[in-house]
Coordinates of C-alpha atoms in Angstrom, one line a residue:
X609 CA -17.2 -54.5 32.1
X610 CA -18.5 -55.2 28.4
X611 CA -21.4 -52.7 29.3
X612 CA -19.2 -50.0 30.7
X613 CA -17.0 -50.3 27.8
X614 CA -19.8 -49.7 25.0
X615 CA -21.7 -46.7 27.3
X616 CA -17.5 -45.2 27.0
X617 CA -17.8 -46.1 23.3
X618 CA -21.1 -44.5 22.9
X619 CA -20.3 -41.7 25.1
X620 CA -17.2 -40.5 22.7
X621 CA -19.7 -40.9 19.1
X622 CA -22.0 -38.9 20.5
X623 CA -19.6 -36.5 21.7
X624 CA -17.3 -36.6 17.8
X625 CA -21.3 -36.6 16.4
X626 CA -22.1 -33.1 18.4
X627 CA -18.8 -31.5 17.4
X628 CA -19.2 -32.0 13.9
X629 CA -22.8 -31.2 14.1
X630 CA -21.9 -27.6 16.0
X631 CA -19.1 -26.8 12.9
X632 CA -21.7 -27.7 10.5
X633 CA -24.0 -25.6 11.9
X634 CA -21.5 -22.7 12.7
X635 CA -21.3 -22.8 8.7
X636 CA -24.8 -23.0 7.8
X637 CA -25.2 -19.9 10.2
X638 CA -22.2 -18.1 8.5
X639 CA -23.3 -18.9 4.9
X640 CA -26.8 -17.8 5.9
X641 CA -25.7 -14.4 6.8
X642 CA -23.0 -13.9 4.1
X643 CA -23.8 -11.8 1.9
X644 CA -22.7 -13.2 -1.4
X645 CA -25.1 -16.3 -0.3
X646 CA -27.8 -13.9 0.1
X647 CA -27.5 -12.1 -3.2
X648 CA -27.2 -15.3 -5.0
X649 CA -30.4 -17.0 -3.1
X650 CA -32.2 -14.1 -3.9
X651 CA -31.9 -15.0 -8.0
X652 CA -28.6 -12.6 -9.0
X653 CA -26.3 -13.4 -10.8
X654 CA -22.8 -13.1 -8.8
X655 CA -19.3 -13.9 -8.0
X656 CA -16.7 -13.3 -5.2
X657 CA -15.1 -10.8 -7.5
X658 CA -17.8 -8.2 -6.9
X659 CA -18.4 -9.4 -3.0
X660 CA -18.7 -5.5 -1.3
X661 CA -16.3 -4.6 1.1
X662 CA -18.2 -3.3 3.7
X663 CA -22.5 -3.0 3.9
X664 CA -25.3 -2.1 6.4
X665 CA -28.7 -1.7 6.5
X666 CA -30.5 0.8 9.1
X667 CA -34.3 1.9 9.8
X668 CA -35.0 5.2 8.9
X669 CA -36.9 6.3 11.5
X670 CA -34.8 5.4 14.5
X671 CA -31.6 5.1 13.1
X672 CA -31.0 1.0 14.6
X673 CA -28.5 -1.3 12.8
X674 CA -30.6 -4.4 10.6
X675 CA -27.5 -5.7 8.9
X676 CA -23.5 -5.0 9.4
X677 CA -21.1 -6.4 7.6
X678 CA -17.6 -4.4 8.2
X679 CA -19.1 -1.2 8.4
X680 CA -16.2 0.5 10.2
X681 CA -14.0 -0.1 7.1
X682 CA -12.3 2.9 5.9
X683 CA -13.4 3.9 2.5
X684 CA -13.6 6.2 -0.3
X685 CA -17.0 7.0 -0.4
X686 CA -16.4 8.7 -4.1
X687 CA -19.8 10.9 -5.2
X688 CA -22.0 9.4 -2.4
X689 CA -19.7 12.6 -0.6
X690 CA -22.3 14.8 -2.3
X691 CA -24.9 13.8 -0.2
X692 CA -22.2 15.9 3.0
X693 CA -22.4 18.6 0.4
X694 CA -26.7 18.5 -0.7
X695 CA -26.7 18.6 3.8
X696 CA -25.1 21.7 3.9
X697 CA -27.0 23.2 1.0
X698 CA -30.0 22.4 2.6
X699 CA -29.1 23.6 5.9
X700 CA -28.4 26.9 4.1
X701 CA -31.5 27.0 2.5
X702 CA -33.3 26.3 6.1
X703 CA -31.4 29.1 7.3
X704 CA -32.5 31.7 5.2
X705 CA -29.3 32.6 3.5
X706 CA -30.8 31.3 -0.4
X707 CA -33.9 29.9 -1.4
X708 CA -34.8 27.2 -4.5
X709 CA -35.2 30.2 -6.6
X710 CA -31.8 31.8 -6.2
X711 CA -29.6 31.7 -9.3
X712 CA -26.3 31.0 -9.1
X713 CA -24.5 33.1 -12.4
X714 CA -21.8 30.5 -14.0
X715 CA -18.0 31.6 -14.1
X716 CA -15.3 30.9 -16.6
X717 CA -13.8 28.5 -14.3
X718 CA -17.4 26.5 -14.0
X719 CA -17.5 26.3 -17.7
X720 CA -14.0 24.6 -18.0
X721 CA -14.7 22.3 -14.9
X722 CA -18.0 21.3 -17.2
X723 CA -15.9 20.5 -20.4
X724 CA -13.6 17.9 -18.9
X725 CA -14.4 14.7 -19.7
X726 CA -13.0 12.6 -16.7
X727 CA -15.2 14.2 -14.5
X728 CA -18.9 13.3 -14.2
X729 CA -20.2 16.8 -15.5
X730 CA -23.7 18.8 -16.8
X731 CA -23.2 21.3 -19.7
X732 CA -22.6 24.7 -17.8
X733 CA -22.2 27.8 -19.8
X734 CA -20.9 31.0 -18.3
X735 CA -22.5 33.8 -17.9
X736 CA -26.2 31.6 -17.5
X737 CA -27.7 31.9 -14.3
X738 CA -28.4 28.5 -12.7
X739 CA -31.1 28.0 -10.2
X740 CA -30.2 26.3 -7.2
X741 CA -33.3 23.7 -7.4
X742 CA -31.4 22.5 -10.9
X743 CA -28.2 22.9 -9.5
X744 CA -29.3 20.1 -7.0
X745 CA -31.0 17.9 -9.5
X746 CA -27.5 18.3 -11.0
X747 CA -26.1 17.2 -8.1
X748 CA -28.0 14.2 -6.9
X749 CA -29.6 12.9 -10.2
X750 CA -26.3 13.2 -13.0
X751 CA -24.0 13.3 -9.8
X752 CA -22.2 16.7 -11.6
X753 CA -19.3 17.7 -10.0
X754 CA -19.2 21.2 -11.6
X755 CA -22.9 21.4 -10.2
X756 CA -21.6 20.6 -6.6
X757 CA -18.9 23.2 -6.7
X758 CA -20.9 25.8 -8.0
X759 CA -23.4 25.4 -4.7
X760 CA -20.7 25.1 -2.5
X761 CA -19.5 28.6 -3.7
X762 CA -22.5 30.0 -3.5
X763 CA -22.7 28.5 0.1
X764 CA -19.7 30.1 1.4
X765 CA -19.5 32.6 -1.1
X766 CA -16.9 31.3 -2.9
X767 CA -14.5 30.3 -0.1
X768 CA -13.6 26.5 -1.7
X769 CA -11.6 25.9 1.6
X770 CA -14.3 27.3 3.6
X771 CA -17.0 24.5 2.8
X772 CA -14.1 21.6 2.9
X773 CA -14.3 22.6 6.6
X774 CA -17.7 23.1 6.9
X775 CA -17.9 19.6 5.6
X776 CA -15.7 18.2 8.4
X777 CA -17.0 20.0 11.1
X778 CA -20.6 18.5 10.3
X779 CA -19.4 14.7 10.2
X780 CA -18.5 15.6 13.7
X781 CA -21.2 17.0 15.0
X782 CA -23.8 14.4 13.4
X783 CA -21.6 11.6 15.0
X784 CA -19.2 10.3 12.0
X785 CA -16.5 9.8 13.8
X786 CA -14.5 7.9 11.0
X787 CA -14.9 10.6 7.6
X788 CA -12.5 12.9 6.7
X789 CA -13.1 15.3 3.6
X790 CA -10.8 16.5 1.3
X791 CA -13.2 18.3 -1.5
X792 CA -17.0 19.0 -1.9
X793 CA -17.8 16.2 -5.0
X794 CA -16.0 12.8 -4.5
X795 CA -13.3 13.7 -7.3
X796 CA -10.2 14.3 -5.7
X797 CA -9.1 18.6 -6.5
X798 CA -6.5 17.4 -8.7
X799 CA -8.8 15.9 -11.2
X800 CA -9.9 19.3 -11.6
X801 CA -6.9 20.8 -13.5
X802 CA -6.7 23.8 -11.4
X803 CA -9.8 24.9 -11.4
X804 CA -11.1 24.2 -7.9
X805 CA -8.5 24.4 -5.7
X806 CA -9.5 24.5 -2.4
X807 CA -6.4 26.6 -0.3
X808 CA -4.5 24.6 2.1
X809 CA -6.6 21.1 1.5
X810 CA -4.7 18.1 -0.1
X811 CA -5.2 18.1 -3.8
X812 CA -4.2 14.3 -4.5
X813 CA -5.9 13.2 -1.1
X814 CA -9.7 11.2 -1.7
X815 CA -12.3 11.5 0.7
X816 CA -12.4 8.9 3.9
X817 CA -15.6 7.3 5.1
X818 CA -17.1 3.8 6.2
X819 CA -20.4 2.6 5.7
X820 CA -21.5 3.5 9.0
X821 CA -20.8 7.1 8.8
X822 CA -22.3 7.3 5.7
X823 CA -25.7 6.1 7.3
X824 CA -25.3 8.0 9.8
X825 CA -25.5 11.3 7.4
X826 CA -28.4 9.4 5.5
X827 CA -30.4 9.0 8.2
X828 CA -30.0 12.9 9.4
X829 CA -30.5 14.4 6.0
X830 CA -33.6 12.6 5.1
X831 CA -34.7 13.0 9.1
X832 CA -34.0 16.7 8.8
X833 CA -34.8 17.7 5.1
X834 CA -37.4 14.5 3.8
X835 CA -37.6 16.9 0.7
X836 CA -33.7 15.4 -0.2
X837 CA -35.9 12.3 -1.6
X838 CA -37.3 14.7 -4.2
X839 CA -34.0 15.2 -5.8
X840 CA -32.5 11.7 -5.6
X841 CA -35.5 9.7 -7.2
X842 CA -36.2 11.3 -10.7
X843 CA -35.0 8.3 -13.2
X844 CA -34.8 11.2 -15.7
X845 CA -35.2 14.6 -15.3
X846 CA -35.1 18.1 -17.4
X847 CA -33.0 21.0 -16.4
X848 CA -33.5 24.9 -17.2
X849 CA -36.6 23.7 -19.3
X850 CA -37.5 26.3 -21.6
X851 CA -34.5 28.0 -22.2
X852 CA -31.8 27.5 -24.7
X853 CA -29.8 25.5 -22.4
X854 CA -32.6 22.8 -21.2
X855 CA -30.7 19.6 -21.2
X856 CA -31.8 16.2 -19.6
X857 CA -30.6 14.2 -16.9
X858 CA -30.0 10.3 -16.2
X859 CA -30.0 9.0 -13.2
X860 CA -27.2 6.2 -12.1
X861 CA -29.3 4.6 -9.5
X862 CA -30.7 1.8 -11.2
X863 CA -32.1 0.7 -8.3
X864 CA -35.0 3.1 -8.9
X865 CA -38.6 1.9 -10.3
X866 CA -38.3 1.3 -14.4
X867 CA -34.6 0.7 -14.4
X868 CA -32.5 -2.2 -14.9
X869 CA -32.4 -3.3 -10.7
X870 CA -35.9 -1.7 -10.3
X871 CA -36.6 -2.1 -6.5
X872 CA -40.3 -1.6 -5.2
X873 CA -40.5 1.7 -2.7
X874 CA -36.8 3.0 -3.9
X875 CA -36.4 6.6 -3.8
X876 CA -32.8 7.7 -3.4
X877 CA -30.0 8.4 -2.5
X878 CA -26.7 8.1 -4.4
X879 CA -24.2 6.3 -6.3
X880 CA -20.6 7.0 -6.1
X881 CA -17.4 4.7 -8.4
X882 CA -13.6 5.9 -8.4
X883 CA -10.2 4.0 -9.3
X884 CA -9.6 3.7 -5.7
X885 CA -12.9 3.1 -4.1
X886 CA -14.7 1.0 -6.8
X887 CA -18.7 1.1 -6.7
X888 CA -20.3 2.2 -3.8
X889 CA -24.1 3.1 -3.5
X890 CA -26.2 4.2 -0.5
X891 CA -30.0 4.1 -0.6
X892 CA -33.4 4.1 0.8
X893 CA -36.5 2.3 0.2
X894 CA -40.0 2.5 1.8
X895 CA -43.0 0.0 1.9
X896 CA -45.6 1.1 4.4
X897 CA -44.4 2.6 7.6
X898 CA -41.2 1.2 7.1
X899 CA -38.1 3.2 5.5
X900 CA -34.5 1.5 5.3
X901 CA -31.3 3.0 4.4
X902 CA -28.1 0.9 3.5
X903 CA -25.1 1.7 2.1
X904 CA -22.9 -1.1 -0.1
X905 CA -19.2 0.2 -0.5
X906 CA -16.1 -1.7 -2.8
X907 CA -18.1 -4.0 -5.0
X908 CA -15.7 -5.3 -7.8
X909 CA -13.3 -3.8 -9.4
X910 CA -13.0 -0.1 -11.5
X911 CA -11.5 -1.9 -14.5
X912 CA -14.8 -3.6 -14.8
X913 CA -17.6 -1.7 -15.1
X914 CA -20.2 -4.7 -14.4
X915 CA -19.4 -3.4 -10.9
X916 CA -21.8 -0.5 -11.6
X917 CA -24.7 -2.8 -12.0
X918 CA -23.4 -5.3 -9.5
X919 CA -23.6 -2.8 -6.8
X920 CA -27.4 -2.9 -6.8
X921 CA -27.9 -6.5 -7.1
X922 CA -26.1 -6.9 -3.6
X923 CA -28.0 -3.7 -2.2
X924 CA -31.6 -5.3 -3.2
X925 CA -31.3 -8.4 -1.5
X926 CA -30.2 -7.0 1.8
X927 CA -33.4 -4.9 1.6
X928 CA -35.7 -7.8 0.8
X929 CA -33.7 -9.8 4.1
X930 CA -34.2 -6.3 5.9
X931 CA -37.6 -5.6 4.7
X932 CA -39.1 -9.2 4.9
X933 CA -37.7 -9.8 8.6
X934 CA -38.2 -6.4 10.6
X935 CA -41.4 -3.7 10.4
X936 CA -41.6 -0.3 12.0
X937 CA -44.4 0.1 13.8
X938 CA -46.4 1.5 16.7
X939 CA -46.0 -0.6 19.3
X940 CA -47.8 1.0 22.5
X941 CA -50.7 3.8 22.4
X942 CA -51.2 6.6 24.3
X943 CA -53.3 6.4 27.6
X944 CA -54.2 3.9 30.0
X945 CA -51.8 0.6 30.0
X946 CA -50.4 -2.8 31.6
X947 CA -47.4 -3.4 31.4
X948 CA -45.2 -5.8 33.2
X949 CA -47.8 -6.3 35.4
X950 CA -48.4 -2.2 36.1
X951 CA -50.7 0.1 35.4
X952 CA -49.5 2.8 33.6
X953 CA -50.5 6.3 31.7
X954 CA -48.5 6.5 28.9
X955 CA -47.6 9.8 27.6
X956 CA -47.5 9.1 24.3
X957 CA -47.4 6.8 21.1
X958 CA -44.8 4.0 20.6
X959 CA -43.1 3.2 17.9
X960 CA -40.1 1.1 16.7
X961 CA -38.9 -1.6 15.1
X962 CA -39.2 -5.1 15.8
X963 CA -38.8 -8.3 14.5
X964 CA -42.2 -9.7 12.6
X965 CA -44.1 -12.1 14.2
X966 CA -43.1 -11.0 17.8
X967 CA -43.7 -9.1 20.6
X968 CA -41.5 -6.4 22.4
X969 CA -40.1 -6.9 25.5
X970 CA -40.9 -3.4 27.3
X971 CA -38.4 -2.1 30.3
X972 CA -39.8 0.3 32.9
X973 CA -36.9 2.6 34.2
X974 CA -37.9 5.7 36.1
X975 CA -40.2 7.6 33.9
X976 CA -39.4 5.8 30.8
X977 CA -40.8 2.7 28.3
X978 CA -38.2 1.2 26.2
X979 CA -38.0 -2.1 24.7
X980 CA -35.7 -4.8 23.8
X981 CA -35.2 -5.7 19.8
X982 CA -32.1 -7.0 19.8
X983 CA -31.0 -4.0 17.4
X984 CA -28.5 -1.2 18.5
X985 CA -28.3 2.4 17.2
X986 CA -25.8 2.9 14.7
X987 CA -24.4 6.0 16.4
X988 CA -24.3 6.2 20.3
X989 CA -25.3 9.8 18.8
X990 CA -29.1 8.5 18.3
X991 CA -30.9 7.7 21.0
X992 CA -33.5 4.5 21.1
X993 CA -37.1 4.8 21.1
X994 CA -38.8 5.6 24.5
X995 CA -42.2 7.1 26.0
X996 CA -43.0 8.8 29.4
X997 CA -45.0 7.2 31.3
X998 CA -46.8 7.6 35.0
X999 CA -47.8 4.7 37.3
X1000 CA -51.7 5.0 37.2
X1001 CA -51.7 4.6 41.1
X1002 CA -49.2 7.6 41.7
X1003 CA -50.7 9.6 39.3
X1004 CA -54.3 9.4 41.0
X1005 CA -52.7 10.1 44.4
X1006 CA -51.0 12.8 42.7
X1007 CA -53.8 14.1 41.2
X1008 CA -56.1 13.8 44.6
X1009 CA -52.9 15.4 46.7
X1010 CA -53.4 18.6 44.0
X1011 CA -57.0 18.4 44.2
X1012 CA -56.5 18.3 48.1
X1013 CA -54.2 21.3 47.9
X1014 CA -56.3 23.2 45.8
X1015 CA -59.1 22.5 47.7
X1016 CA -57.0 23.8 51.0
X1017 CA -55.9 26.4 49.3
X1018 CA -59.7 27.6 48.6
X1019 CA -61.3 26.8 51.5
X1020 CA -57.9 28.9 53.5
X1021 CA -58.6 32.0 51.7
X1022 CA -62.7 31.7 52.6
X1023 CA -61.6 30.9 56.5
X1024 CA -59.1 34.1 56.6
X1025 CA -61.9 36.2 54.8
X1026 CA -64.2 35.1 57.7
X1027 CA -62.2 35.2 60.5
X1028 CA -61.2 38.6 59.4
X1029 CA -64.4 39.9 59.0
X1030 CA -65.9 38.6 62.6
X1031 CA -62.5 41.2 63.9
X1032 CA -63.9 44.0 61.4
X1033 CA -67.4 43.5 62.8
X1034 CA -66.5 43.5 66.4
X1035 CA -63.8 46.8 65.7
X1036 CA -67.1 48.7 63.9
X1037 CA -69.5 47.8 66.9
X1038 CA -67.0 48.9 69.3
X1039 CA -66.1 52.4 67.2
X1040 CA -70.0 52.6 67.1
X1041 CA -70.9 51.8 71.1
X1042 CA -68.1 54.9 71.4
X1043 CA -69.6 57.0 69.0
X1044 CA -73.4 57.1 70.1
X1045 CA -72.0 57.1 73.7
X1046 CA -74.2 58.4 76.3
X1047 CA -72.9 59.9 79.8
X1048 CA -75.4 58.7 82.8
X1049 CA -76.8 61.2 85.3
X1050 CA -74.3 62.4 87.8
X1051 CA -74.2 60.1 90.9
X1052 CA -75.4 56.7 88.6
X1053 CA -73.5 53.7 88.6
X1054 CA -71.3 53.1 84.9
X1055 CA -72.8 50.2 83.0
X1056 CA -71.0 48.8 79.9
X1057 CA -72.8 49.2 76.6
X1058 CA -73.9 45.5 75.0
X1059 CA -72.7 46.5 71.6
X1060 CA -69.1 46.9 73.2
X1061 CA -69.4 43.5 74.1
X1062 CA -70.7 42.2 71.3
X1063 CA -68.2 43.8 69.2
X1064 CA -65.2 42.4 71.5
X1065 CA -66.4 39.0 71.4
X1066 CA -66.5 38.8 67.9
X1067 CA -63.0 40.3 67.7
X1068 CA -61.7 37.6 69.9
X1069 CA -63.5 35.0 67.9
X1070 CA -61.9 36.6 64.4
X1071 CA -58.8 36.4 66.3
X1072 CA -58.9 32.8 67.7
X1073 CA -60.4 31.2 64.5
X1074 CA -57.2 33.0 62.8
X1075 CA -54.7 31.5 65.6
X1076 CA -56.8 28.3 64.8
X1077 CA -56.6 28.1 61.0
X1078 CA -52.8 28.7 61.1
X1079 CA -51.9 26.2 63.4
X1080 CA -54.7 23.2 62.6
X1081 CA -55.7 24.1 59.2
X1082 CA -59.1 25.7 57.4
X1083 CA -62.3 25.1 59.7
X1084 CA -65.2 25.7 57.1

């Protein structure tokens, strides 16, 4: 009885001892993966106050989801909308309706958009023709909203309403599902005292995105037009040098090499702060054959500017968790391979990204390698790395069966060629027997000249060997 009592005794600590132990280490998982814990464990100096709102890390190259933390939160993504805009530009340019070079002559209007000083603004003078290359530099390094307007005129020749729509109907198509745009800069049309007024778009409305969608147009512009990164990583750079209207440019990324949040391999892309969506930032990074994009949106507050720096402290320790934990690389050559057990000829180079110090997990389905990291895309839009293959068996019996046919096919031809000529040859002896004909004396018995039968036997072979390679196949 005494023994059964203490096992019951025992039974129930060890039972209050695992349930503790599965709450403590529910936490330590949680606090592992929080992202304030992260930032702080990586040596900045934080608080709650400036804890971002949403975050999420992708890789570059294939578009899968590293780090999430509520990504599908609805946000105003504030200038980081000009990278919707630089898209379009450069789909233009692709297009063939501007180039680099093309000048873009300033208006009145562009002038007074330049002068006010809520906005985030280049000097623009009017009448000055402005080339789009420093229009973009404008755009993506000083985040100029007057810059941004006066490409999306020239895009749609000065339809403002035109390019709001434009805007719209790209989120859809590239898969951001959750983005709604109301103007071409990240300042709401208001702020712009009248003079970009897009027709029939809410003036007081600001710009909807999540982080998500915001990758998602990340990872498409720098997969479609790599040159982007050329425009978003100058720390400093000089526009319309040598004229009288040269005028330098700061960039607001100091994420970038030599600035205060310096991060090794970042190049891009933008920052973005409003009253109502705080500081947001979305970047990439590289370091070897691995390229991450993440976008941070909400850190802290708009009536304190710390936010601006804070932003980048939260954004460079998800990269070093991203970075230090996954790699892109190539994970399956071309050519002869086993796999699962199979011999295989793979079409082509794998890559993808997996976890370091692992090995994939490869899936044979059809005609197609994948394999399983763990990661999902982070648009059903993208589509996961894969390689043809052929089993190595199937592809030698196909390759013998097209030998085989080929081989038929030859040796057909040189049968018919034959057979018909042994029914030439006969029809000739026969035409000659009749043409060097002789009549016998009257009263003599008829005899059958040998070259007729020489020339109808070899017609009936032609014709049999025919009959014969039609129904039974090719006899040489």
């Amino acid at each position: 009885m005494k023994k059964r009592t203490f096992l019951l005794k025992f039974s129930a600590l060890l039972l209050v001892l695992s349930y503790f132990s599965g709450i403590f280490t529910a936490s330590s998982v949680y606090a592992e993966e929080d992202i304030l814990t992260i930032t702080q464990n990586a040596g900045y100096q934080t608080s709650d106050f400036y804890k971002p709102k949403a975050s999420i890390v992708i890789e570059a190259q294939t578009g899968q989801v590293l780090w999430a933390d509520n990504p599908d939160l609805n946000w105003n993504p504030a200038s980081i909308a000009k990278l919707m805009s630089a898209y379009l530009v450069f789909e233009a340019i692709a297009q063939g309706k501007f180039t680099l070079e093309t000048t873009v002559k300033a208006t009145d209007s562009d002038q007074a958009i330049s002068q006010i000083y809520e906005l985030s603004n280049n000097t623009i003078v009017s009448g000055v023709d402005y080339p789009v290359r420093d229009l973009l530099y404008a755009t993506l390094v000083q985040s100029s909203n007057v810059a941004t307007v006066m490409l999306a005129n020239l895009v749609t020749a000065n339809d403002e309403a035109k390019f709001i729509h434009l805007m719209n109907d790209k989120a859809k198509e590239l898969g951001m599902t959750k983005t709604t745009f109301y103007n071409c800069s990240g300042a709401d049309t208001a702020s712009f005292n009248g003079y970009y007024n897009p027709v029939g778009i809410d003036q007081n409305a600001d710009n909807v995105s999540t982080a998500r969608d915001l990758a998602i147009l990340s990872y498409h512009l720098l997969k479609e037009y790599p040159d982007t990164v050329t425009y978003t990583s100058p720390t400093q750079i000089t526009i319309m040098e040598n004229t009288p209207y040269a005028e330098v440019l700061e960039n607001h990324n100091y994420s970038l090499p030599g600035l205060a949040y310096g991060y090794e391999g970042a190049d891009g892309l933008k920052t973005g702060s409003s009253p109502t969506g705080g500081f947001n930032y979305a970047a990439t990074a590289v370091r070897g054959e691995t390229r991450l994009i993440e976008v941070i949106l909400g850190v802290g507050d708009w009536e304190d500017q710390n936010g601006e720096l804070q932003r980048h402290a939260f954004g460079n320790a998800i990269f070093d968790r991203a970075f230090s934990t996954y790699e892109y690389k190539q994970l399956l050559t071309k050519g002869k391979q086993t796999i699962n057990g199979e011999e295989l000829n793979v079409s082509q180079d794998l890559y993808g990204v997996i976890q370091k110090g692992t090995e994939p997990t490869f899936t044979l389905s059809a005609n197609q390698i994948t394999f399983d990291n763990g990661l999902s895309e982070v648009s059903p839009t993208i589509t996961a790395p894969s390689a043809e293959f052929q089993y190595a068996k199937k592809l030698k019996a196909l390759q013998n069966s097209a030998l085989l046919k080929n081989a038929n096919q030859k040796n057909g031809l040189s049968t018919f060629f034959v057979n018909g000529l042994l029914i030439v040859l006969g029809l000739l002896l026969m035409a000659l027997a009749k043409l060097f004909k002789k009549e016998p004396p009257a009263g003599s018995p008829k005899k059958i000249n040998p070259l007729v039968i020489f020339g109808v036997l070899l017609a009936l072979v032609g014709v049999g060997l025919s009959i014969y390679t039609l129904v039974v196949g090719p006899w040489l």
